[in-house]
PDB file of C-alpha atoms in Angstrom:
ATOM      1  CA  MET W   1       0.173   0.074   0.005  1.00 47.00           C
ATOM      2  CA  ALA W   2       1.865   2.951  -1.307  1.00 58.00           C
ATOM      3  CA  ASN W   3      -0.581   5.462   0.011  1.00 71.00           C
ATOM      4  CA  ILE W   4      -0.302   5.736   3.851  1.00 81.00           C
ATOM      5  CA  ILE W   5      -3.082   7.971   5.400  1.00 88.00           C
ATOM      6  CA  SER W   6      -2.254   9.739   8.579  1.00 90.00           C
ATOM      7  CA  ASP W   7      -4.407   9.893  11.633  1.00 90.00           C
ATOM      8  CA  GLU W   8      -4.453  13.888  11.166  1.00 92.00           C
ATOM      9  CA  THR W   9      -6.111  13.218   7.745  1.00 91.00           C
ATOM     10  CA  ILE W  10      -8.649  11.025   9.114  1.00 92.00           C
ATOM     11  CA  GLU W  11      -9.404  13.502  11.563  1.00 92.00           C
ATOM     12  CA  TYR W  12      -9.515  16.170   9.294  1.00 94.00           C
ATOM     13  CA  VAL W  13     -12.074  14.322   6.824  1.00 92.00           C
ATOM     14  CA  GLY W  14     -13.955  13.382   9.981  1.00 92.00           C
ATOM     15  CA  ILE W  15     -14.252  17.018  10.678  1.00 93.00           C
ATOM     16  CA  LEU W  16     -15.250  18.074   7.271  1.00 95.00           C
ATOM     17  CA  ALA W  17     -17.748  15.292   7.195  1.00 94.00           C
ATOM     18  CA  LYS W  18     -19.148  16.180  10.540  1.00 94.00           C
ATOM     19  CA  LEU W  19     -18.503  12.603  11.539  1.00 92.00           C
ATOM     20  CA  GLU W  20     -17.717  11.466  15.262  1.00 92.00           C
ATOM     21  CA  LEU W  21     -15.414   8.252  14.544  1.00 91.00           C
ATOM     22  CA  SER W  22     -14.314   5.884  17.139  1.00 93.00           C
ATOM     23  CA  LYS W  23     -10.734   4.669  16.924  1.00 93.00           C
ATOM     24  CA  GLU W  24     -11.865   1.394  15.256  1.00 94.00           C
ATOM     25  CA  GLU W  25     -13.921   3.439  12.845  1.00 93.00           C
ATOM     26  CA  LYS W  26     -10.712   5.713  12.128  1.00 92.00           C
ATOM     27  CA  GLU W  27      -8.576   2.822  11.399  1.00 92.00           C
ATOM     28  CA  ALA W  28     -11.179   1.072   9.158  1.00 93.00           C
ATOM     29  CA  ALA W  29     -11.288   4.464   7.444  1.00 92.00           C
ATOM     30  CA  LYS W  30      -7.743   4.713   7.076  1.00 92.00           C
ATOM     31  CA  LYS W  31      -7.631   1.464   5.240  1.00 92.00           C
ATOM     32  CA  ASP W  32     -10.456   2.252   3.040  1.00 93.00           C
ATOM     33  CA  MET W  33      -8.814   5.509   2.140  1.00 92.00           C
ATOM     34  CA  GLY W  34      -5.719   3.594   1.279  1.00 91.00           C
ATOM     35  CA  ARG W  35      -7.420   1.066  -0.684  1.00 92.00           C
ATOM     36  CA  MET W  36      -9.193   3.906  -2.806  1.00 92.00           C
ATOM     37  CA  LEU W  37      -5.775   5.868  -3.283  1.00 91.00           C
ATOM     38  CA  ASP W  38      -4.230   2.479  -4.504  1.00 91.00           C
ATOM     39  CA  TYR W  39      -6.910   1.992  -6.838  1.00 92.00           C
ATOM     40  CA  ILE W  40      -6.678   5.328  -8.368  1.00 91.00           C
ATOM     41  CA  ASP W  41      -2.768   5.025  -8.629  1.00 90.00           C
ATOM     42  CA  LYS W  42      -3.556   1.704 -10.592  1.00 90.00           C
ATOM     43  CA  LEU W  43      -5.816   3.856 -12.876  1.00 86.00           C
ATOM     44  CA  ASN W  44      -3.246   6.476 -13.575  1.00 87.00           C
ATOM     45  CA  GLU W  45      -0.832   3.692 -14.736  1.00 89.00           C
ATOM     46  CA  LEU W  46      -3.460   2.967 -17.731  1.00 89.00           C
ATOM     47  CA  ASP W  47      -2.553   4.292 -21.251  1.00 90.00           C
ATOM     48  CA  THR W  48      -5.380   6.816 -22.242  1.00 86.00           C
ATOM     49  CA  SER W  49      -3.652   8.447 -24.895  1.00 88.00           C
ATOM     50  CA  GLY W  50      -6.007   7.198 -27.709  1.00 88.00           C
ATOM     51  CA  VAL W  51      -9.149   7.560 -25.690  1.00 85.00           C
ATOM     52  CA  GLU W  52     -11.620  10.499 -26.601  1.00 85.00           C
ATOM     53  CA  PRO W  53     -12.662  12.565 -23.402  1.00 85.00           C
ATOM     54  CA  MET W  54     -16.200  12.437 -22.472  1.00 82.00           C
ATOM     55  CA  SER W  55     -18.672  14.178 -20.121  1.00 79.00           C
ATOM     56  CA  HIS W  56     -21.072  11.144 -19.840  1.00 81.00           C
ATOM     57  CA  VAL W  57     -20.649   7.441 -20.275  1.00 81.00           C
ATOM     58  CA  PHE W  58     -23.678   7.030 -22.368  1.00 83.00           C
ATOM     59  CA  PRO W  59     -24.472   9.441 -25.157  1.00 81.00           C
ATOM     60  CA  VAL W  60     -26.501  12.505 -24.049  1.00 80.00           C
ATOM     61  CA  HIS W  61     -29.201  13.755 -26.545  1.00 82.00           C
ATOM     62  CA  ASN W  62     -31.746  16.470 -26.270  1.00 80.00           C
ATOM     63  CA  VAL W  63     -35.170  14.817 -25.173  1.00 80.00           C
ATOM     64  CA  PHE W  64     -37.380  17.824 -25.141  1.00 87.00           C
ATOM     65  CA  ARG W  65     -39.613  18.477 -28.166  1.00 83.00           C
ATOM     66  CA  GLU W  66     -39.515  21.465 -30.237  1.00 86.00           C
ATOM     67  CA  ASP W  67     -41.407  24.399 -28.732  1.00 84.00           C
ATOM     68  CA  VAL W  68     -44.151  24.731 -31.367  1.00 86.00           C
ATOM     69  CA  VAL W  69     -47.363  26.924 -30.762  1.00 83.00           C
ATOM     70  CA  VAL W  70     -50.283  24.661 -31.396  1.00 81.00           C
ATOM     71  CA  ASN W  71     -53.275  26.487 -30.431  1.00 76.00           C
ATOM     72  CA  GLY W  72     -52.495  29.935 -32.008  1.00 75.00           C
ATOM     73  CA  ASP W  73     -53.995  33.066 -31.229  1.00 77.00           C
ATOM     74  CA  ASP W  74     -57.491  32.079 -30.004  1.00 81.00           C
ATOM     75  CA  ARG W  75     -58.092  35.221 -27.928  1.00 82.00           C
ATOM     76  CA  GLU W  76     -61.842  35.150 -28.477  1.00 84.00           C
ATOM     77  CA  ASN W  77     -62.417  32.028 -27.203  1.00 85.00           C
ATOM     78  CA  MET W  78     -60.203  32.736 -24.172  1.00 85.00           C
ATOM     79  CA  LEU W  79     -62.069  35.922 -23.359  1.00 87.00           C
ATOM     80  CA  ALA W  80     -65.382  34.067 -23.734  1.00 88.00           C
ATOM     81  CA  ASN W  81     -65.036  32.597 -20.234  1.00 84.00           C
ATOM     82  CA  ALA W  82     -63.778  35.967 -18.669  1.00 87.00           C
ATOM     83  CA  PRO W  83     -66.489  37.283 -16.405  1.00 89.00           C
ATOM     84  CA  GLU W  84     -65.216  40.699 -17.527  1.00 91.00           C
ATOM     85  CA  GLN W  85     -62.922  42.106 -20.252  1.00 89.00           C
ATOM     86  CA  LYS W  86     -62.064  45.421 -21.867  1.00 90.00           C
ATOM     87  CA  ASP W  87     -60.066  46.124 -24.906  1.00 89.00           C
ATOM     88  CA  GLY W  88     -59.422  42.237 -25.773  1.00 85.00           C
ATOM     89  CA  ALA W  89     -58.009  41.694 -22.155  1.00 88.00           C
ATOM     90  CA  PHE W  90     -59.050  40.348 -19.071  1.00 89.00           C
ATOM     91  CA  VAL W  91     -60.182  42.668 -16.211  1.00 91.00           C
ATOM     92  CA  VAL W  92     -58.918  41.778 -12.781  1.00 90.00           C
ATOM     93  CA  PRO W  93     -59.426  43.408  -9.429  1.00 88.00           C
ATOM     94  CA  LYS W  94     -56.651  45.929  -8.399  1.00 88.00           C
ATOM     95  CA  THR W  95     -53.993  44.498  -6.140  1.00 90.00           C
ATOM     96  CA  VAL W  96     -51.494  46.992  -5.776  1.00 88.00           C
ATOM     97  CA  GLU W  97     -52.197  50.418  -4.512  1.00 80.00           C
TER      98      GLU W  97
END
């Protein structure tokens, strides 16, 4: 295990994560972090020079439909349900003085 995690590092990570770890939990966390860093080191050994960078593992396509007006300008039918209208607009009670 090339990556040795110090007690101070575990303590600092515990503070950042707002965790209260027992002595046994701290030791287990040190081992887990060391294994994670070893794995990252192993991944860094891979030759990725021919691999194209990507932002997602799966191809991402726009799933939204086109924004097309389907009901058009149907002002007369909309205003037909209004209790009160004036100059082609709804009349509502005044809310701001």
